[in-house]
Amino acid sequence: MSGTPAFAEMVAATNYSFLRGASPAEEMVAAAVAAGHAGIGIADRNTVAGVVRAWSALRDARARLAGEGLPDIDFRLATGTRLVFVDGTPDIVAYPGSRHGWGRLTRLLTIGNRRAVKGDCILCLDDLLGHLDDLLLIVMPGGEGLRLGEEGARLHPKWQGPMAASFFQSPTPSPWRKPGPMSLATIDGVRVEEPPSGASSKPSRAAADMGSGLRRGDDCRRALVLLKEAAPDRVWLGLAMPYAGRDRRWIAKLARLAAGLDVPILATNDALYASHEQRRLHDVVSCIRLGIRLDEAGTRIAANAERHLKPVAEMARLFADYPEALAESIRLLERIDFDLEQLSYEYPHEPVPDGWTPQAWLEKLVADGIGWRYGAAPAQAVFDLVETELKLVRKARYAYYFLTVHDVVRFAREQGILCQGRGSAANSVICYVLGITSVDPVANKLLFSRFISEDRNEPPDIDVDFEHERREEVMQYIYRRYGRHRAGIAATVIHYRPRSAVREVAKVLGLSEDVAARLTSTIWGSYASKMEERRFHETGFDPGNVEIGRLNMLVGELLTFPRHLSQHVGGFVLTEDRLDETVPIHNAAMDDRTFIEWDKDDIDALGLMKVDVLALGMLTCIRKAFALIATHIGRQYTLANIPPDQPDVYDMLCLGDSIGVFQVESRAQINMLPRLRPRELYDLVIQVAIVRPGPIQGGMVHPYLRRRSRKEAVVIPSPAPPHDPGELVDVLGKTLGVPLFQEQAMKLAIVAANFTDSEANQLRRAMATFRNVGTMPRFESKMIEGMAARGYPRDFAERCFEQIKGFGSYGFPESHAQSFALLVYVSSYIKCRYPAVFACALLNSQPMGFYAPAQIVRDAREHGVEVRAIDVNHSEWDNGLEALPHPSPSGERDKLALRIGFRQIDSFREAWAKAIVVARAAGRFGAIEEIARRAALPRRAIRLLADADAFRSIGLDRRGALWEARRTPVGELPLFAAARARELGEEPDAMLPAMPLSEHVAADYQLTRLSLKGHPMQFLRDVFRREGVLSCREVAEGRNGRKVKVAGVVLVRQRPGEGKAIFITLEDETGITNVLLWARIFEVQRREVMASRLMVVEGEIQKSEEGVVHLMGVRVHDRTAELGRLSEDHRTEIELSRSDAFQHPQLPRDHEPRGSRHPRNVRVLPKSRDFH
Amino acid sequence: MREIRAGRAPASLGAGFPPDAPFALVEKQKGAMRLAAVNRAALELGLAPGLNLADARARLPDLGVADHDRRADALLLEWIADGCDRYTPMVALDPPDGLILDISGCAHLFGGEAGLRADLVERLQRLGLQVASALGDTPDAAHALARHAGDRLEALPVEALQLDQEESVALRRAGLKRIGDLQERPSQILSARFGEEAADRLARVAGGRDIRITPRRAEPALLLERRFAEPIGRTEAALAAIADLAAEAVHRMEESQRGGRRFEAQLFRTDGLVRSLRVETGLPVRDVPLIMRLFDERLEALADPVDPGFGFDLVRLSVPGFEPLAPLQLPLEGGALAEGELAQLLDRLSTRLGRGRVRRLAAQDSHIPEQASLLFPAIETPPAQDWPGPEPGEPPLRPTHLFDPPQPIEVIAGVPDGPPQRFRWRRHLHEVTLAEGPERIAPLWWRRADNGGLARDYYRVEDRHGRRFWLFRHGLYGRETTGPLWYIHGLFA
């Protein structure tokens, strides 16, 4: 490259300059390398959220080159930020010259972030002047800046009030702005003209422009002067050629200014995207940011496509008059002695008492734990395992990590909060003896995977699940213990998804809301990784249409762009030193929360420690169940002392009787249970993991089942000689030669396809996130060819890779499945032995799980539990248990009845329930007005109780109670109320007609979504009987192949996997029927399937040999109108299950709880539109 | 008393759409597109207003959809109400889709109430409307009967009382489902539980308690009329009467220092037809000759002349609203009226030639030079967009004259984006001595089928004789084309 000067673009934004940058960081780096730059400076607006991506892209590229034996690239990455100010100071791009400088920069950003609402940042020049150490600065004249109070710089409520007042009243909008150390006039000898102030009563627009223009020039000079003085030799003036016509004149002027101040000038293109082709996308994101359409954007979007990374020769041509400006970019780059790698990491020291080393303290805790878990004489195997693990921990120096997790778990245990760890490190015996997990790895032989990767230099992974209702206590403890300056929640990058991308791009293109809604409605779920052309066809739009084609193109480009940062559900990053010197901290939308601006991929890439504090509904349920058992039965249970391997528990599961049980309660899981026939904990581990996209797409399910039922020999594939024919026995032995878990897929890549650890690591990262799906094809050929080369059957290799791809959309590692399996067993145990307790705890932990309260109650009754209705004289807020007077001798299971609590009444309040219980302590209620008076209930509460038929114990049915309740006075002093009550008593009898049972049932469904009085179908039975419709029980008992009709209310509709079949569950008064509808039939009967709440299905009974019965649907009839027969007045509202795919679309969980809506808030009609 | 409900005829919903196919009007409610109205076919397939559009589409992918236009509905209803003026002056709107007519003492012309109802329904049906109508003793009774398609009040559902949803449900829960169920019982049991208002509603619907309807026509700010004992047969005479009324109106407006911008003259024929003339001005006025000149011009411009028929028996002049207008101070030197005179000229020209024929230029926000200004009717208030001012110290960036279209020239310039060194325009060679640029303006890609187009590189140049031109290269050398063409787009002063 002789003749061409060296140059590096030092002002490059990525798409983490939200809705301003139009290229991902990785692309910017790649484009800079391709354009011959010596390096690139990544600087997004008031953030460093995107720099880790640029950094790891470069690192991966280098690793790849090294792996292929190619020479390294001579390229340097500078990671910094573009500071945008609210006080009129021009934008300043800042790069840390050292690790210390990085800490100053992140602290500066933290200060700005903490002043502002989530996502915004408020900075003034004085803030920068206070954090100048080791920062290299490029002043960028001509930026638009930020205005306080507007988008990008909105004050946090905490700062509003007097602070805000000083912001807004100040003539120059900066409270922090103090007079500079020198007056401007003394510097250049020229007095800067004051902007016109108040002299002319009505300044023209031109005058106003002139004023701001002068101020801008003034601000630029001022910033340069102040910075030059405070940080001599670390300030540059950035010059760009935007092709605005006057470029050269403008640059000459600025160069003169810089020369006068002795500030070097630096050539840049102030790049916002990698190539000029991204102009279109840049225009679109600009419009999204401004909330306007392209055709009305006018001059508010860029005039041309010039702000891309330009080749060095092009930059040299543009800046031919200022060769030194190009050279300065290299000089700046060479001044930077900081790499993100230097963010060396130290775990918090807190949990270790004085005088101990962390390793010694861990060893002591482990020694204590062995006694606690295994008693006086543990097996030798335990000691051996502990020793191996401790050696690994010592070697990798992870003692602090285990101690930190132990500390959090110890706190939870002290507070009685149930918790359980999972993740790769959670299989260790150390975690078991420290109480982090409850699965004994020795007894269960969970020695399958290495719990820490020795060669991958990355922290171990332990996620801890806590009760969902009490996790906040744990999070606040972490903040207390480590301090907000050292503990922060990781960010989650919210990306554009097909839905949001289509909606926003359509708006910008001026397409109607209807078109956008139609297109988004076609996207199943919301995690389709791309808009497929087929989707367009389905909606009747022609992708060849120019408008639609344009939309398609732009959506494709916008997809996977980050939209904003949000807080991760529970991933904490903890440091020994100040966290804000490693990464900037933001205010979260929630009060009392702060989060850092890197997400878990970034944290992984940098090797920071993260403790996942997650919420799990089932833990709440189990804790409540344990408490109920302790109270009512007097037995103390913990996760670890539930008797293992009870045959009756497994018998129950083998029947598919698992409603409410953790993880295995979905339709697909229930169908799998009788086929898999679990008999021990490891079977449950497999059960949990097998009904997942990975194994299903990889075609692993059927081979596994055939081998398990001994219909097929267990053959573990072998490589050709000279390789060890048994090399996969270790990997696949436990799953009968069929890879089911993520770890197995990884290990296959290493053992069978010869991946290096680093490649396997990249593969794991690509698997972990669909965003990197683009990198998968590279691994595909490597893996398949690698395995084929070693003599494995090609189709086996292909299936293995298919499975890895499946993991991409929903990875399920064995280490998680193991922890989950224990909860499956514990919840099954409770359900089997204490059905009333189980139903009660489940109802009180709602919302969680798959089923609506009606189905939980029904299931309890089918298991012989007496369920009692809501009553003002018996119920409490929570559902409760009542002792039966004459317990049968058969055991605890028949001792208790379930009393429905007030919480099941729609929109009833907990405070009202508490008031009722308190008032009831003084004696039973005898009349409605007495309740209203003694519990001081508002009218609405009384009406809800009456409508829920909760006054039976005082001799009033729903109708009578409602009639009475409407005239019951409230909020009166007792004396007056009594007087008035007498007055009220003189009313003539209204002679109300009696309410028929069917109307009661309809009203029950309306108020509480369940009825103990009957099932809606029983009132329609005669109607359907005449039509020859069978009941669900009759279908279950019918012979295989029989053609029948069945009717029922719709509980759930699901469309698993690739959507080839629709599962519909119907319920009537005799039981349920599972209907299977092929997609082809569904498409013809779409309206009926989508709209029906009560359905008649014609089809053929299909019985599998395990006894699973399906109805293969042929025709569907919408008979929802029949529900009107129950009551002409009250619509019988059938609540769909929480897992209904149409009403509650499932988002990818990423091991996080779904943020789904409370089912009680879901009104009659389906709200979702995920399916077409 | 009469209640009409207007339904929409499918034919009006969209050309080419099969009239029997399911169709819905949609609008955004609570952040989602929902059905606002559905036709019969859609209703029969189970769609109902309030349903989410996406859900509806999920069930019926072929559902026809158009945006719900509440304004158009309201206008339609007003228009129908206008037509109902023929039956009674007491017409009240019952939005969004109902009208209430007080026909007390009006029915004899139509052979009684039933005859009037039949006449009205037939007329409306001829307009393609579906009509539900009912006769009732009170407005509430008529409303209830029409909306719940009944003929006996006691058989109507309790919803006809238009109580809160919660109260209607409570009545039903009590087993009291019909108006008749309530009538049978002592009224105090109703008022004790549902308040006096409920009892009052019941009385208004079923008990004969009457309240007056509020007629629909809003009171204009000023309304003057003259009745003639004998119908006058000549339009000129009617206009003369209007001129008298205008003089009186101007007098009143002077007192309050106000003026009017809109004036409406109504000529009522004895046979019941009404002819309205409406004029408007750009600025508020109170000048009789001006107003009358506008009326004259309006009259002349009418496609069908006003036919007095059997003569007019009533003329009316109304001023819908006033705007402040200070009294005129005539300037001594006589020049300050120019603004007012210009406005008057615009008014007269626009009225005579048509509003679209007299236009003015306004600034538009666009990078594309020839699109940065727009012509629009002079009588309209110009958009707020200001002409961009030049930056201080900057030479003018845009020329005073633009060629439309730009004229091709031959240019010698450096590649890829060097300024022109000399160019030939109209066979004349210009030597460029000074040039600045390029100012690069990329095409509006979203208006082009290929999402592309050629960018322009503009230069401001000066030739040896000091003449200044605005030239551009069409297409970027290398990136977009290999032989960019050049044009001259404008001249600087």
Short mmCIF file of N, CA and C in Angstrom, two decimals, chain A residues 725-766:
data_model
loop_
_atom_site.label_atom_id
_atom_site.label_comp_id
_atom_site.label_asym_id
_atom_site.label_seq_id
_atom_site.Cartn_x
_atom_site.Cartn_y
_atom_site.Cartn_z
N PRO A 725 -13.05 -47.01 18.48
CA PRO A 725 -14.45 -47.30 18.13
C PRO A 725 -15.40 -46.98 19.29
N GLY A 726 -14.91 -46.92 20.47
CA GLY A 726 -15.79 -46.67 21.62
C GLY A 726 -15.77 -45.22 22.06
N GLU A 727 -15.32 -44.31 21.18
CA GLU A 727 -15.11 -42.94 21.66
C GLU A 727 -16.41 -42.24 22.03
N LEU A 728 -17.54 -42.74 21.54
CA LEU A 728 -18.80 -42.07 21.86
C LEU A 728 -19.56 -42.74 22.99
N VAL A 729 -19.03 -43.84 23.51
CA VAL A 729 -19.76 -44.54 24.57
C VAL A 729 -19.97 -43.62 25.77
N ASP A 730 -18.92 -42.90 26.12
CA ASP A 730 -19.03 -41.97 27.24
C ASP A 730 -20.04 -40.88 26.97
N VAL A 731 -20.05 -40.44 25.70
CA VAL A 731 -20.89 -39.30 25.36
C VAL A 731 -22.36 -39.71 25.29
N LEU A 732 -22.63 -40.86 24.68
CA LEU A 732 -24.01 -41.19 24.36
C LEU A 732 -24.56 -42.38 25.12
N GLY A 733 -23.71 -43.00 25.96
CA GLY A 733 -24.13 -44.24 26.60
C GLY A 733 -25.41 -44.09 27.40
N LYS A 734 -25.47 -43.02 28.17
CA LYS A 734 -26.59 -42.90 29.10
C LYS A 734 -27.91 -42.65 28.40
N THR A 735 -27.87 -42.13 27.19
CA THR A 735 -29.11 -41.88 26.46
C THR A 735 -29.26 -42.90 25.32
N LEU A 736 -28.72 -44.08 25.53
CA LEU A 736 -28.91 -45.21 24.62
C LEU A 736 -28.41 -44.90 23.21
N GLY A 737 -27.37 -44.12 23.12
CA GLY A 737 -26.76 -43.87 21.82
C GLY A 737 -27.43 -42.77 21.02
N VAL A 738 -28.42 -42.12 21.61
CA VAL A 738 -29.14 -41.07 20.89
C VAL A 738 -28.83 -39.74 21.58
N PRO A 739 -28.25 -38.78 20.88
CA PRO A 739 -27.96 -37.50 21.54
C PRO A 739 -29.24 -36.72 21.82
N LEU A 740 -29.45 -36.38 23.07
CA LEU A 740 -30.66 -35.65 23.44
C LEU A 740 -30.35 -34.29 24.05
N PHE A 741 -29.17 -34.14 24.60
CA PHE A 741 -28.88 -32.91 25.35
C PHE A 741 -27.89 -32.04 24.60
N GLN A 742 -27.94 -30.77 24.96
CA GLN A 742 -27.04 -29.80 24.36
C GLN A 742 -25.58 -30.18 24.59
N GLU A 743 -25.27 -30.64 25.81
CA GLU A 743 -23.88 -30.99 26.12
C GLU A 743 -23.39 -32.11 25.21
N GLN A 744 -24.32 -33.04 24.91
CA GLN A 744 -23.92 -34.16 24.05
C GLN A 744 -23.60 -33.66 22.65
N ALA A 745 -24.41 -32.71 22.19
CA ALA A 745 -24.16 -32.16 20.86
C ALA A 745 -22.79 -31.49 20.83
N MET A 746 -22.49 -30.76 21.88
CA MET A 746 -21.19 -30.09 21.97
C MET A 746 -20.06 -31.11 21.95
N LYS A 747 -20.27 -32.13 22.75
CA LYS A 747 -19.20 -33.11 22.90
C LYS A 747 -19.01 -33.90 21.62
N LEU A 748 -20.12 -34.13 20.93
CA LEU A 748 -20.03 -34.80 19.62
C LEU A 748 -19.14 -33.99 18.69
N ALA A 749 -19.34 -32.68 18.73
CA ALA A 749 -18.56 -31.82 17.84
C ALA A 749 -17.07 -31.97 18.15
N ILE A 750 -16.76 -32.05 19.45
CA ILE A 750 -15.35 -32.12 19.83
C ILE A 750 -14.78 -33.51 19.56
N VAL A 751 -15.50 -34.52 20.03
CA VAL A 751 -14.95 -35.88 19.96
C VAL A 751 -15.05 -36.44 18.54
N ALA A 752 -16.24 -36.28 17.94
CA ALA A 752 -16.47 -36.98 16.68
C ALA A 752 -16.14 -36.14 15.47
N ALA A 753 -16.23 -34.81 15.58
CA ALA A 753 -15.98 -33.97 14.41
C ALA A 753 -14.70 -33.18 14.57
N ASN A 754 -13.95 -33.47 15.65
CA ASN A 754 -12.63 -32.87 15.79
C ASN A 754 -12.64 -31.36 15.93
N PHE A 755 -13.68 -30.79 16.53
CA PHE A 755 -13.68 -29.35 16.77
C PHE A 755 -12.64 -29.04 17.84
N THR A 756 -11.98 -27.91 17.67
CA THR A 756 -11.15 -27.47 18.78
C THR A 756 -12.07 -26.89 19.85
N ASP A 757 -11.51 -26.71 21.04
CA ASP A 757 -12.33 -26.15 22.10
C ASP A 757 -12.84 -24.78 21.72
N SER A 758 -11.98 -24.03 21.05
CA SER A 758 -12.40 -22.68 20.70
C SER A 758 -13.52 -22.72 19.67
N GLU A 759 -13.43 -23.67 18.74
CA GLU A 759 -14.51 -23.79 17.75
C GLU A 759 -15.79 -24.24 18.41
N ALA A 760 -15.65 -25.21 19.32
CA ALA A 760 -16.84 -25.70 20.02
C ALA A 760 -17.49 -24.56 20.79
N ASN A 761 -16.63 -23.71 21.31
CA ASN A 761 -17.11 -22.57 22.06
C ASN A 761 -17.89 -21.62 21.17
N GLN A 762 -17.35 -21.39 19.98
CA GLN A 762 -18.07 -20.54 19.03
C GLN A 762 -19.39 -21.18 18.63
N LEU A 763 -19.34 -22.49 18.47
CA LEU A 763 -20.57 -23.20 18.10
C LEU A 763 -21.61 -23.04 19.21
N ARG A 764 -21.13 -23.15 20.43
CA ARG A 764 -22.06 -23.02 21.55
C ARG A 764 -22.68 -21.62 21.54
N ARG A 765 -21.83 -20.64 21.27
CA ARG A 765 -22.37 -19.28 21.26
C ARG A 765 -23.37 -19.10 20.12
N ALA A 766 -23.05 -19.69 18.98
CA ALA A 766 -23.97 -19.58 17.85
C ALA A 766 -25.28 -20.27 18.18
#
